[in-house]
mmCIF file of C-alpha atoms in Angstrom:
data_model
loop_
_atom_site.group_PDB
_atom_site.id
_atom_site.type_symbol
_atom_site.label_atom_id
_atom_site.label_comp_id
_atom_site.label_asym_id
_atom_site.label_seq_id
_atom_site.Cartn_x
_atom_site.Cartn_y
_atom_site.Cartn_z
ATOM 1 C CA UNK A 21 13.370 5.883 32.519
ATOM 2 C CA UNK A 22 9.390 6.159 32.781
ATOM 3 C CA UNK A 23 7.422 8.686 30.637
ATOM 4 C CA UNK A 24 4.324 8.549 32.817
ATOM 5 C CA UNK A 25 5.708 7.669 36.225
ATOM 6 C CA UNK A 26 3.843 4.525 36.127
ATOM 7 C CA UNK A 27 5.416 0.939 34.718
ATOM 8 C CA UNK A 28 1.599 0.071 33.466
ATOM 9 C CA UNK A 29 0.821 3.302 31.502
ATOM 10 C CA UNK A 30 4.403 2.987 30.190
ATOM 11 C CA UNK A 31 3.667 -0.210 28.809
ATOM 12 C CA UNK A 32 0.444 0.114 27.642
ATOM 13 C CA UNK A 33 1.586 3.057 25.737
ATOM 14 C CA UNK A 34 4.253 0.904 24.459
ATOM 15 C CA UNK A 35 2.373 -1.976 23.489
ATOM 16 C CA UNK A 36 -0.382 0.712 21.856
ATOM 17 C CA UNK A 37 2.463 2.244 19.468
ATOM 18 C CA UNK A 38 3.213 -1.607 18.646
ATOM 19 C CA UNK A 39 -0.434 -2.311 17.628
ATOM 20 C CA UNK A 40 -0.210 0.928 15.540
ATOM 21 C CA UNK A 41 2.920 0.426 13.527
ATOM 22 C CA UNK A 42 1.813 -3.138 12.795
ATOM 23 C CA UNK A 43 -1.441 -1.497 11.415
ATOM 24 C CA UNK A 44 0.216 0.738 9.473
ATOM 25 C CA UNK A 45 2.512 -2.130 7.948
ATOM 26 C CA UNK A 46 -0.935 -2.237 5.724
ATOM 27 C CA UNK A 47 -2.515 1.098 5.955
ATOM 28 C CA UNK A 48 0.456 3.280 5.601
ATOM 29 C CA UNK A 49 2.572 4.704 8.555
ATOM 30 C CA UNK A 50 0.017 7.692 9.508
ATOM 31 C CA UNK A 51 -0.335 7.363 12.918
ATOM 32 C CA UNK A 52 -3.481 9.042 12.918
ATOM 33 C CA UNK A 53 -5.088 6.760 10.058
ATOM 34 C CA UNK A 54 -3.644 3.870 12.057
ATOM 35 C CA UNK A 55 -5.668 4.860 15.158
ATOM 36 C CA UNK A 56 -8.865 5.687 13.159
ATOM 37 C CA UNK A 57 -8.491 1.725 11.829
ATOM 38 C CA UNK A 58 -8.197 0.651 14.668
ATOM 39 C CA UNK A 59 -10.927 2.643 16.789
ATOM 40 C CA UNK A 60 -13.354 1.982 13.478
ATOM 41 C CA UNK A 61 -12.760 -1.464 13.265
ATOM 42 C CA UNK A 62 -12.616 -2.925 16.544
ATOM 43 C CA UNK A 63 -15.991 -0.617 18.063
ATOM 44 C CA UNK A 64 -17.772 -2.272 14.838
ATOM 45 C CA UNK A 65 -16.327 -5.762 15.940
ATOM 46 C CA UNK A 66 -17.614 -4.633 19.381
ATOM 47 C CA UNK A 67 -21.083 -4.070 18.433
ATOM 48 C CA UNK A 68 -21.178 -7.067 15.982
ATOM 49 C CA UNK A 69 -20.603 -9.654 19.532
ATOM 50 C CA UNK A 70 -22.475 -10.173 22.233
ATOM 51 C CA UNK A 71 -21.843 -8.328 25.137
ATOM 52 C CA UNK A 72 -20.203 -11.390 27.096
ATOM 53 C CA UNK A 73 -18.029 -11.889 23.843
ATOM 54 C CA UNK A 74 -17.390 -8.327 23.596
ATOM 55 C CA UNK A 75 -16.075 -8.445 27.499
ATOM 56 C CA UNK A 76 -13.817 -11.394 26.815
ATOM 57 C CA UNK A 77 -12.475 -9.856 23.922
ATOM 58 C CA UNK A 78 -11.444 -6.424 25.755
ATOM 59 C CA UNK A 79 -9.865 -8.528 28.892
ATOM 60 C CA UNK A 80 -7.167 -9.634 26.272
ATOM 61 C CA UNK A 81 -6.846 -5.915 24.830
ATOM 62 C CA UNK A 82 -4.092 -3.315 26.333
ATOM 63 C CA UNK A 83 -5.656 -0.961 28.534
ATOM 64 C CA UNK A 84 -5.342 2.029 26.557
ATOM 65 C CA UNK A 85 -6.810 0.448 23.324
ATOM 66 C CA UNK A 86 -9.444 -1.285 25.863
ATOM 67 C CA UNK A 87 -10.634 2.111 26.659
ATOM 68 C CA UNK A 88 -11.150 2.833 22.594
ATOM 69 C CA UNK A 89 -12.624 -0.539 21.988
ATOM 70 C CA UNK A 90 -15.515 0.666 24.862
ATOM 71 C CA UNK A 91 -15.303 4.430 24.113
ATOM 72 C CA UNK A 92 -19.421 5.277 22.905
ATOM 73 C CA UNK A 93 -20.751 1.456 23.894
ATOM 74 C CA UNK A 94 -24.204 0.862 24.154
ATOM 75 C CA UNK A 95 -24.218 -2.932 25.892
ATOM 76 C CA UNK A 96 -28.345 -2.807 25.080
ATOM 77 C CA UNK A 97 -27.824 -2.405 21.371
ATOM 78 C CA UNK A 98 -25.349 -5.726 20.833
ATOM 79 C CA UNK A 99 -25.365 -7.459 18.945
ATOM 80 C CA UNK A 100 -25.967 -5.564 15.788
ATOM 81 C CA UNK A 101 -27.556 -6.833 13.106
ATOM 82 C CA UNK A 102 -24.553 -6.674 10.885
ATOM 83 C CA UNK A 103 -24.110 -9.946 8.949
ATOM 84 C CA UNK A 104 -22.528 -9.276 5.475
ATOM 85 C CA UNK A 105 -18.709 -8.153 4.616
ATOM 86 C CA UNK A 106 -20.441 -5.195 2.811
ATOM 87 C CA UNK A 107 -22.601 -4.364 6.274
ATOM 88 C CA UNK A 108 -19.571 -4.670 8.176
ATOM 89 C CA UNK A 109 -16.918 -2.404 5.658
ATOM 90 C CA UNK A 110 -19.890 -0.264 5.640
ATOM 91 C CA UNK A 111 -20.075 0.612 8.977
ATOM 92 C CA UNK A 112 -16.209 0.844 9.250
ATOM 93 C CA UNK A 113 -16.155 3.486 6.805
ATOM 94 C CA UNK A 114 -18.931 5.627 8.356
ATOM 95 C CA UNK A 115 -16.580 5.190 11.653
ATOM 96 C CA UNK A 116 -13.647 6.699 9.617
ATOM 97 C CA UNK A 117 -14.860 10.301 9.513
ATOM 98 C CA UNK A 118 -12.974 12.325 7.438
ATOM 99 C CA UNK A 119 -9.488 11.325 7.587
ATOM 100 C CA UNK A 120 -8.540 11.417 4.174
ATOM 101 C CA UNK A 121 -8.772 8.701 1.565
ATOM 102 C CA UNK A 122 -8.489 4.882 3.294
ATOM 103 C CA UNK A 123 -9.869 1.579 2.511
ATOM 104 C CA UNK A 124 -12.187 0.343 5.105
ATOM 105 C CA UNK A 125 -11.709 -3.399 4.295
ATOM 106 C CA UNK A 126 -7.667 -2.993 3.733
ATOM 107 C CA UNK A 127 -7.968 -1.266 7.342
ATOM 108 C CA UNK A 128 -10.294 -4.209 8.834
ATOM 109 C CA UNK A 129 -7.849 -6.646 7.553
ATOM 110 C CA UNK A 130 -5.120 -4.591 8.791
ATOM 111 C CA UNK A 131 -6.851 -4.609 12.236
ATOM 112 C CA UNK A 132 -7.586 -8.127 12.504
ATOM 113 C CA UNK A 133 -4.243 -9.240 11.612
ATOM 114 C CA UNK A 134 -3.072 -7.137 14.373
ATOM 115 C CA UNK A 135 -5.491 -9.217 16.816
ATOM 116 C CA UNK A 136 -4.279 -12.463 15.495
ATOM 117 C CA UNK A 137 -0.592 -11.514 16.149
ATOM 118 C CA UNK A 138 -0.924 -10.169 19.764
ATOM 119 C CA UNK A 139 -3.757 -12.241 21.153
ATOM 120 C CA UNK A 140 -4.235 -15.607 21.919
ATOM 121 C CA UNK A 141 -5.533 -18.163 19.237
ATOM 122 C CA UNK A 142 -8.196 -19.046 21.471
ATOM 123 C CA UNK A 143 -9.429 -15.922 21.522
ATOM 124 C CA UNK A 144 -9.229 -15.181 17.976
ATOM 125 C CA UNK A 145 -11.239 -18.462 16.928
ATOM 126 C CA UNK A 146 -13.965 -17.472 19.747
ATOM 127 C CA UNK A 147 -14.173 -13.961 18.065
ATOM 128 C CA UNK A 148 -13.935 -15.548 14.321
ATOM 129 C CA UNK A 149 -16.697 -18.403 15.337
ATOM 130 C CA UNK A 150 -18.991 -15.741 16.613
ATOM 131 C CA UNK A 151 -19.140 -14.233 13.257
ATOM 132 C CA UNK A 152 -20.943 -14.881 9.737
ATOM 133 C CA UNK A 153 -18.466 -16.744 7.175
ATOM 134 C CA UNK A 154 -18.580 -13.862 4.946
ATOM 135 C CA UNK A 155 -16.892 -11.290 7.922
ATOM 136 C CA UNK A 156 -15.311 -14.184 9.106
ATOM 137 C CA UNK A 157 -12.791 -14.569 5.660
ATOM 138 C CA UNK A 158 -11.227 -11.182 6.710
ATOM 139 C CA UNK A 159 -8.996 -12.792 9.367
ATOM 140 C CA UNK A 160 -7.589 -14.680 7.037
ATOM 141 C CA UNK A 161 -7.212 -12.894 3.647
ATOM 142 C CA UNK A 162 -4.078 -11.071 2.588
ATOM 143 C CA UNK A 163 -4.208 -7.458 2.063
ATOM 144 C CA UNK A 164 -3.312 -5.604 -0.839
ATOM 145 C CA UNK A 165 -0.653 -3.706 0.274
ATOM 146 C CA UNK A 166 0.867 -2.326 -3.440
ATOM 147 C CA UNK A 167 0.760 1.419 -4.217
ATOM 148 C CA UNK A 168 -2.517 3.015 -3.381
ATOM 149 C CA UNK A 169 -3.717 -0.433 -1.062
ATOM 150 C CA UNK A 170 -4.841 2.245 1.537
ATOM 151 C CA UNK A 171 -6.849 4.687 -0.189
ATOM 152 C CA UNK A 172 -10.311 4.963 -0.350
ATOM 153 C CA UNK A 173 -11.246 5.200 -4.499
ATOM 154 C CA UNK A 174 -14.683 4.587 -5.871
ATOM 155 C CA UNK A 175 -12.948 2.335 -8.257
ATOM 156 C CA UNK A 176 -11.464 -0.181 -5.528
ATOM 157 C CA UNK A 177 -14.728 0.662 -3.524
ATOM 158 C CA UNK A 178 -16.543 -0.966 -6.601
ATOM 159 C CA UNK A 179 -14.413 -3.652 -7.270
ATOM 160 C CA UNK A 180 -14.289 -4.984 -4.046
ATOM 161 C CA UNK A 181 -17.943 -4.456 -3.676
ATOM 162 C CA UNK A 182 -17.919 -1.746 -0.986
ATOM 163 C CA UNK A 183 -20.050 1.479 -0.598
ATOM 164 C CA UNK A 184 -19.194 4.374 1.376
ATOM 165 C CA UNK A 185 -21.818 6.726 2.235
ATOM 166 C CA UNK A 186 -20.996 10.374 0.736
ATOM 167 C CA UNK A 187 -23.527 11.931 1.991
ATOM 168 C CA UNK A 188 -24.264 11.820 5.847
ATOM 169 C CA UNK A 189 -25.118 14.986 8.543
ATOM 170 C CA UNK A 190 -22.040 15.300 10.932
ATOM 171 C CA UNK A 191 -19.356 13.649 9.278
ATOM 172 C CA UNK A 192 -16.935 15.400 11.394
ATOM 173 C CA UNK A 193 -15.127 13.599 14.381
ATOM 174 C CA UNK A 194 -16.868 10.811 16.205
ATOM 175 C CA UNK A 195 -19.996 11.134 13.605
ATOM 176 C CA UNK A 196 -22.188 8.557 12.700
ATOM 177 C CA UNK A 197 -24.609 7.870 10.489
ATOM 178 C CA UNK A 198 -27.676 10.149 11.459
ATOM 179 C CA UNK A 199 -25.890 12.998 12.873
ATOM 180 C CA UNK A 200 -25.313 11.626 16.128
ATOM 181 C CA UNK A 201 -21.870 11.524 17.368
ATOM 182 C CA UNK A 202 -20.052 9.500 19.965
ATOM 183 C CA UNK A 203 -19.471 11.259 23.338
ATOM 184 C CA UNK A 204 -15.734 11.544 25.101
ATOM 185 C CA UNK A 205 -14.127 11.242 21.255
#
């Protein structure tokens, strides 16, 4: 039986739940945390890609995930100047908002693993090829799935060379550094 009355919407809801479950295998089963991980990592990746690369990647995403991908997008600002893994992970951390303890590095790995599992390999290779080597390695490393792996602690950030800004304005839902907020979040 159809949940929404439209097969296309039912399929994208089902596919999105599968993706969130895949992310949850690494970051933990909290669907809200999985959604925020998906959103933070995809929008950071999107902003790092050129407009054309973003459009090609978006075409491969499920409809609902594609909406998340494009939410708040400013093509005139693309691509961002993120060059290092530290910068990438820092932007992911900023986009999480206040959802509780979470490792932006582990979340990045989880989302990249999910993309690799569900998207065509040639697309993944194109995305990886457009990223600096330091960011690209996040596609290929195995996540730490031990106890507390999904938690963002000062010790885990320090050990991974990550920094999470602790004081930035607008620390609510959809906030970005400098206090601006994404529309429609």
